[in-house]
Every structure is written in structure tokens, then in C-alpha cells.
Amino acid sequence: MSTTDLPASHAELMDGVYRWQRHIYDLTRKYYLLGRDRLIAGLDVPAGGTVLELGCGTGRNIILAARRYPAARFFGLDISAEMLETATAALAREGLSGRVTLARGDATDFDAKALFGVKSFDRIFVSYSLSMIPGWEKTVFAALAALSPGGSLHVVDFGQQEALPSWFRKLLRGWLKKFHVQPREVLRDVLESESARVGASLRFRTLYRGYSWLAVIKIAI
């Protein structure tokens, strides 16, 4: 999908939300986007492997992953031009521009070959983005379709805070709403049905008393 074909309303919304927020995003989000580093540690990327992050934002996660797996090639997709500007600058500062390729696109409908020159990936990860994407289920479908045999999809996002006090849940939901974030109540159901559809295995973990959910779908070889 070309940038001219992107859903204008959502792309413009994300650019509006993050035009200024992107400058303080990593500083503030580290306190409540929990489980991201655990996801990165669990990628277990093979030497020479390919990794795609959907909703790469400021590049924070992809930089940490590229450092951890120096023999892999990385690719990042985001719908926000503002966020990609920040990510591009961050990669340059870290000396990773040669190993990481970024593109603007819609995570619910992307053509990896057209965007990156790569048909499929060994690992795809989505960190706290499904809760921001309209039609987020399509992102799961698209990601699974872009995995190589034996590859895996890794997801971390807000859970339902099921074991946390109701007042905390209410405050968190109110705060997230300001940024157009909505925890996906049926995330586990969708991942289970999609795993069954493609004959893949699913590992689903609840973190921090339901604050976050961490899942891995592994495609059969």
C-alpha cells in the first residue's frame, strides 16, 4: 500500500496526536508500557533473520532489538509520518540506519515486498499498537500472512487489568482514552482463533495482574 492510499483520517489523527508527543514519548511511556523489554528478549531471532515491527513509533523498540540481535535485519512500519521522522533520527544517532529500514504504511493492509523488498519475516512484533489501530484484527491477519515458515508473531499490549483495583482500571482507561487507546477485550480470543486457523501454536501470558498481555504465535515449519 502506498502512502497515497493510506486511510487519511487515521494517519492524520496519529500525526496530530504525536506531532508534539513524540518528543517526550519514550521518556513518559517507559512508566506504563510494561512488558516491552520482555517481548524483545523473547524474540530469539536466528542469525541472519529478518524482523518487522508493526507500529514502530519512535524506534525505541526496534533500536533495542537491533542491539540485542546484531546479526539480524530489521524493518519498521508506522502510519504516522511524525513518528517515523523521530525514529529515523534516532536510528541515525545510534548508527543503525544501515541495518534498519523504515516505511510509512497501514499495519492492517501492507505489501512487504513493495515496501521493503522482503516477502516474509522470521519475526514480527507489535508493541502497544493494536490498542490504537482501528480494525486491529486485520493487523493480526496481515502479520500472520507475512511470516516465514517457522516464524513467530509477538504481541504485547494492555490487558483488562482483571486482578487490579477497579479504581485503577477506571483511571487508566480515562488516561488512555486521551490518546485514542483502547485495550482490546477480545485480544486473546482473536489470537486463539487465528492460531487455530493457520495451524500455529499460541503462548499467552498475563503480566502484572492483568495490566499487560504478552502473546507469541508460532507458525509451523
Coordinates of C-alpha atoms in Angstrom, one line a residue:
M1 CA 0.0 0.0 0.0
S2 CA 1.4 3.4 -1.0
T3 CA 1.4 6.4 1.2
T4 CA -1.2 8.0 -1.0
D5 CA -3.5 5.0 -0.3
L6 CA -3.3 5.3 3.5
P7 CA -6.5 5.9 5.4
A8 CA -6.3 9.6 5.7
S9 CA -8.4 10.1 8.8
H10 CA -6.3 7.7 11.0
A11 CA -3.0 8.8 9.6
E12 CA -3.9 12.4 10.2
L13 CA -5.1 11.6 13.7
M14 CA -1.9 9.9 14.6
D15 CA 0.2 12.7 13.2
G16 CA -1.9 15.2 15.3
V17 CA -1.6 13.2 18.5
Y18 CA 2.2 12.7 18.2
R19 CA 3.3 15.9 16.5
W20 CA 4.5 17.1 19.9
Q21 CA 4.1 14.0 22.0
R22 CA 6.8 12.2 20.0
H23 CA 9.5 14.4 21.6
I24 CA 8.6 13.2 25.1
Y25 CA 7.1 9.8 24.2
D26 CA 9.9 7.5 25.3
L27 CA 10.5 9.4 28.5
T28 CA 6.9 9.2 29.6
R29 CA 5.8 5.8 28.3
K30 CA 8.5 3.8 30.0
Y31 CA 6.5 4.1 33.2
Y32 CA 3.4 2.4 31.8
L33 CA 4.1 0.5 28.6
L34 CA 5.1 -2.6 30.6
G35 CA 6.4 -5.8 29.1
R36 CA 8.1 -4.4 26.0
D37 CA 11.6 -5.5 27.0
R38 CA 10.4 -8.9 27.9
L39 CA 8.9 -9.2 24.4
I40 CA 12.2 -8.2 22.8
A41 CA 14.2 -10.7 24.9
G42 CA 11.8 -13.4 23.8
L43 CA 12.2 -12.8 20.0
D44 CA 15.1 -15.2 19.8
V45 CA 16.0 -14.1 16.3
P46 CA 18.1 -16.5 14.3
A47 CA 21.4 -15.3 12.8
G48 CA 20.7 -13.5 9.5
G49 CA 17.0 -13.4 10.4
T50 CA 14.5 -10.7 9.4
V51 CA 12.4 -8.8 11.9
L52 CA 9.4 -6.5 11.3
E53 CA 7.9 -4.2 13.9
L54 CA 4.4 -3.0 13.1
G55 CA 3.7 0.4 14.7
C56 CA 7.4 1.1 15.2
G57 CA 6.7 4.6 16.6
T58 CA 9.8 6.5 17.8
G59 CA 12.0 3.5 17.0
R60 CA 12.7 2.7 20.7
N61 CA 11.9 -1.0 20.5
I62 CA 13.5 -1.6 17.2
I63 CA 16.7 0.0 18.4
L64 CA 16.8 -2.2 21.5
A65 CA 16.1 -5.3 19.4
A66 CA 18.7 -4.4 16.8
R67 CA 21.3 -4.1 19.5
R68 CA 20.3 -7.4 21.1
Y69 CA 20.3 -9.3 17.8
P70 CA 23.2 -7.7 15.8
A71 CA 23.2 -10.4 13.1
A72 CA 19.6 -9.7 12.1
R73 CA 18.0 -7.3 9.6
F74 CA 15.2 -5.0 10.9
F75 CA 12.2 -3.3 9.3
G76 CA 9.7 -0.9 10.8
L77 CA 6.3 0.2 9.7
D78 CA 4.2 3.1 11.0
I79 CA 1.3 5.1 9.7
S80 CA 2.5 8.4 11.3
A81 CA 5.0 10.4 9.4
E82 CA 5.7 12.4 12.5
M83 CA 6.8 9.2 14.4
L84 CA 8.8 8.0 11.5
E85 CA 10.7 11.3 11.5
T86 CA 11.7 10.8 15.1
A87 CA 12.6 7.1 14.5
T88 CA 14.8 7.9 11.5
A89 CA 16.7 10.5 13.6
A90 CA 17.1 8.0 16.5
L91 CA 18.4 5.3 14.2
A92 CA 21.0 7.7 12.7
R93 CA 22.2 8.7 16.2
E94 CA 22.6 5.0 17.1
G95 CA 24.4 4.2 13.9
L96 CA 21.8 1.7 12.9
S97 CA 20.4 3.3 9.7
G98 CA 22.2 0.6 7.6
R99 CA 20.5 -2.3 9.4
V100 CA 17.0 -0.9 9.9
T101 CA 14.6 0.1 7.1
L102 CA 11.6 2.1 7.9
A103 CA 8.4 2.7 5.8
R104 CA 5.1 4.5 6.1
G105 CA 2.2 2.2 5.8
D106 CA -1.0 0.8 7.3
A107 CA -0.4 -2.2 9.6
T108 CA -3.8 -3.6 8.7
D109 CA -3.0 -3.9 5.0
F110 CA 0.6 -3.8 3.8
D111 CA 2.7 -5.2 1.0
A112 CA 6.0 -6.2 2.5
K113 CA 7.6 -6.8 -0.9
A114 CA 6.7 -3.4 -2.2
L115 CA 7.6 -1.6 1.0
F116 CA 10.8 -3.4 2.0
G117 CA 11.7 -5.7 -0.9
V118 CA 11.2 -8.6 1.5
K119 CA 8.4 -11.1 1.0
S120 CA 8.2 -12.6 4.6
F121 CA 9.8 -12.3 8.0
D122 CA 11.2 -14.6 10.7
R123 CA 9.8 -12.5 13.4
I124 CA 7.1 -9.8 13.6
F125 CA 6.2 -7.9 16.7
V126 CA 3.6 -5.5 17.7
S127 CA 4.1 -3.5 20.9
Y128 CA 1.2 -1.5 22.4
S129 CA -0.1 -0.7 18.9
L130 CA -3.2 -3.0 18.5
S131 CA -4.9 -0.9 21.1
M132 CA -4.6 2.1 18.8
I133 CA -5.4 0.7 15.4
P134 CA -9.0 0.7 14.1
G135 CA -9.7 -2.7 12.7
W136 CA -6.8 -4.1 14.7
E137 CA -7.8 -7.7 13.9
K138 CA -6.7 -7.1 10.4
T139 CA -3.2 -6.3 11.7
V140 CA -3.1 -9.8 13.2
F141 CA -4.3 -11.4 9.9
A142 CA -1.7 -9.4 7.9
A143 CA 1.1 -10.2 10.3
L144 CA 0.5 -13.9 10.2
A145 CA 0.3 -13.8 6.4
A146 CA 3.8 -12.1 6.3
L147 CA 5.5 -14.7 8.4
S148 CA 8.0 -17.2 7.0
P149 CA 7.5 -20.9 7.9
G150 CA 8.7 -21.4 11.4
G151 CA 8.3 -17.7 12.1
S152 CA 6.5 -16.1 15.0
L153 CA 4.3 -13.2 15.8
H154 CA 4.9 -11.5 19.2
V155 CA 2.3 -9.1 20.8
V156 CA 2.4 -7.1 24.0
D157 CA -0.5 -4.7 24.8
F158 CA -2.8 -3.6 27.6
G159 CA -4.7 -6.4 29.2
Q160 CA -8.0 -5.9 31.1
Q161 CA -6.4 -5.2 34.5
E162 CA -8.6 -8.0 35.8
A163 CA -6.7 -8.5 39.1
L164 CA -6.2 -4.8 39.7
P165 CA -8.5 -2.5 41.8
S166 CA -11.5 -1.1 39.9
W167 CA -10.4 2.5 40.6
F168 CA -7.1 1.9 39.0
R169 CA -8.8 0.4 35.9
K170 CA -11.1 3.4 35.6
L171 CA -8.2 5.9 35.9
L172 CA -6.1 4.1 33.4
R173 CA -8.9 3.8 30.9
G174 CA -9.6 7.5 31.2
W175 CA -6.0 8.4 30.7
L176 CA -5.6 6.1 27.7
K177 CA -8.7 7.5 26.0
K178 CA -7.0 10.9 25.8
F179 CA -4.5 9.2 23.3
H180 CA -7.2 7.2 21.4
V181 CA -6.0 4.0 23.1
Q182 CA -8.5 1.2 23.9
P183 CA -7.4 -2.1 25.4
R184 CA -8.7 -4.9 23.3
E185 CA -11.0 -7.0 25.4
V186 CA -11.2 -9.9 22.8
L187 CA -7.4 -9.9 22.0
R188 CA -6.9 -13.4 23.4
D189 CA -10.0 -14.8 21.5
V190 CA -8.8 -13.4 18.2
L191 CA -5.3 -14.7 18.7
E192 CA -6.6 -18.1 19.6
S193 CA -8.9 -18.3 16.6
E194 CA -6.2 -17.1 14.2
S195 CA -3.7 -19.6 15.6
A196 CA -6.2 -22.4 15.0
R197 CA -7.0 -21.1 11.5
V198 CA -3.3 -21.2 10.4
G199 CA -2.4 -24.3 12.4
A200 CA 0.0 -22.4 14.7
S201 CA 0.7 -22.6 18.4
L202 CA -0.1 -19.9 20.9
R203 CA 1.5 -18.9 24.1
F204 CA -0.5 -16.3 26.1
R205 CA 0.7 -14.8 29.3
T206 CA -0.9 -12.4 31.7
L207 CA 1.6 -9.9 33.2
Y208 CA 1.4 -7.6 36.3
R209 CA -2.0 -8.8 37.5
G210 CA -3.6 -8.3 34.1
Y211 CA -2.1 -4.9 33.3
S212 CA -0.4 -6.3 30.2
W213 CA -0.9 -9.3 28.0
L214 CA 2.0 -11.0 26.2
A215 CA 1.5 -13.5 23.4
V216 CA 3.5 -15.5 20.9
I217 CA 2.0 -17.2 17.8
K218 CA 4.5 -19.7 16.2
I219 CA 3.9 -20.9 12.7
A220 CA 4.7 -24.5 11.9
I221 CA 7.7 -25.2 9.7

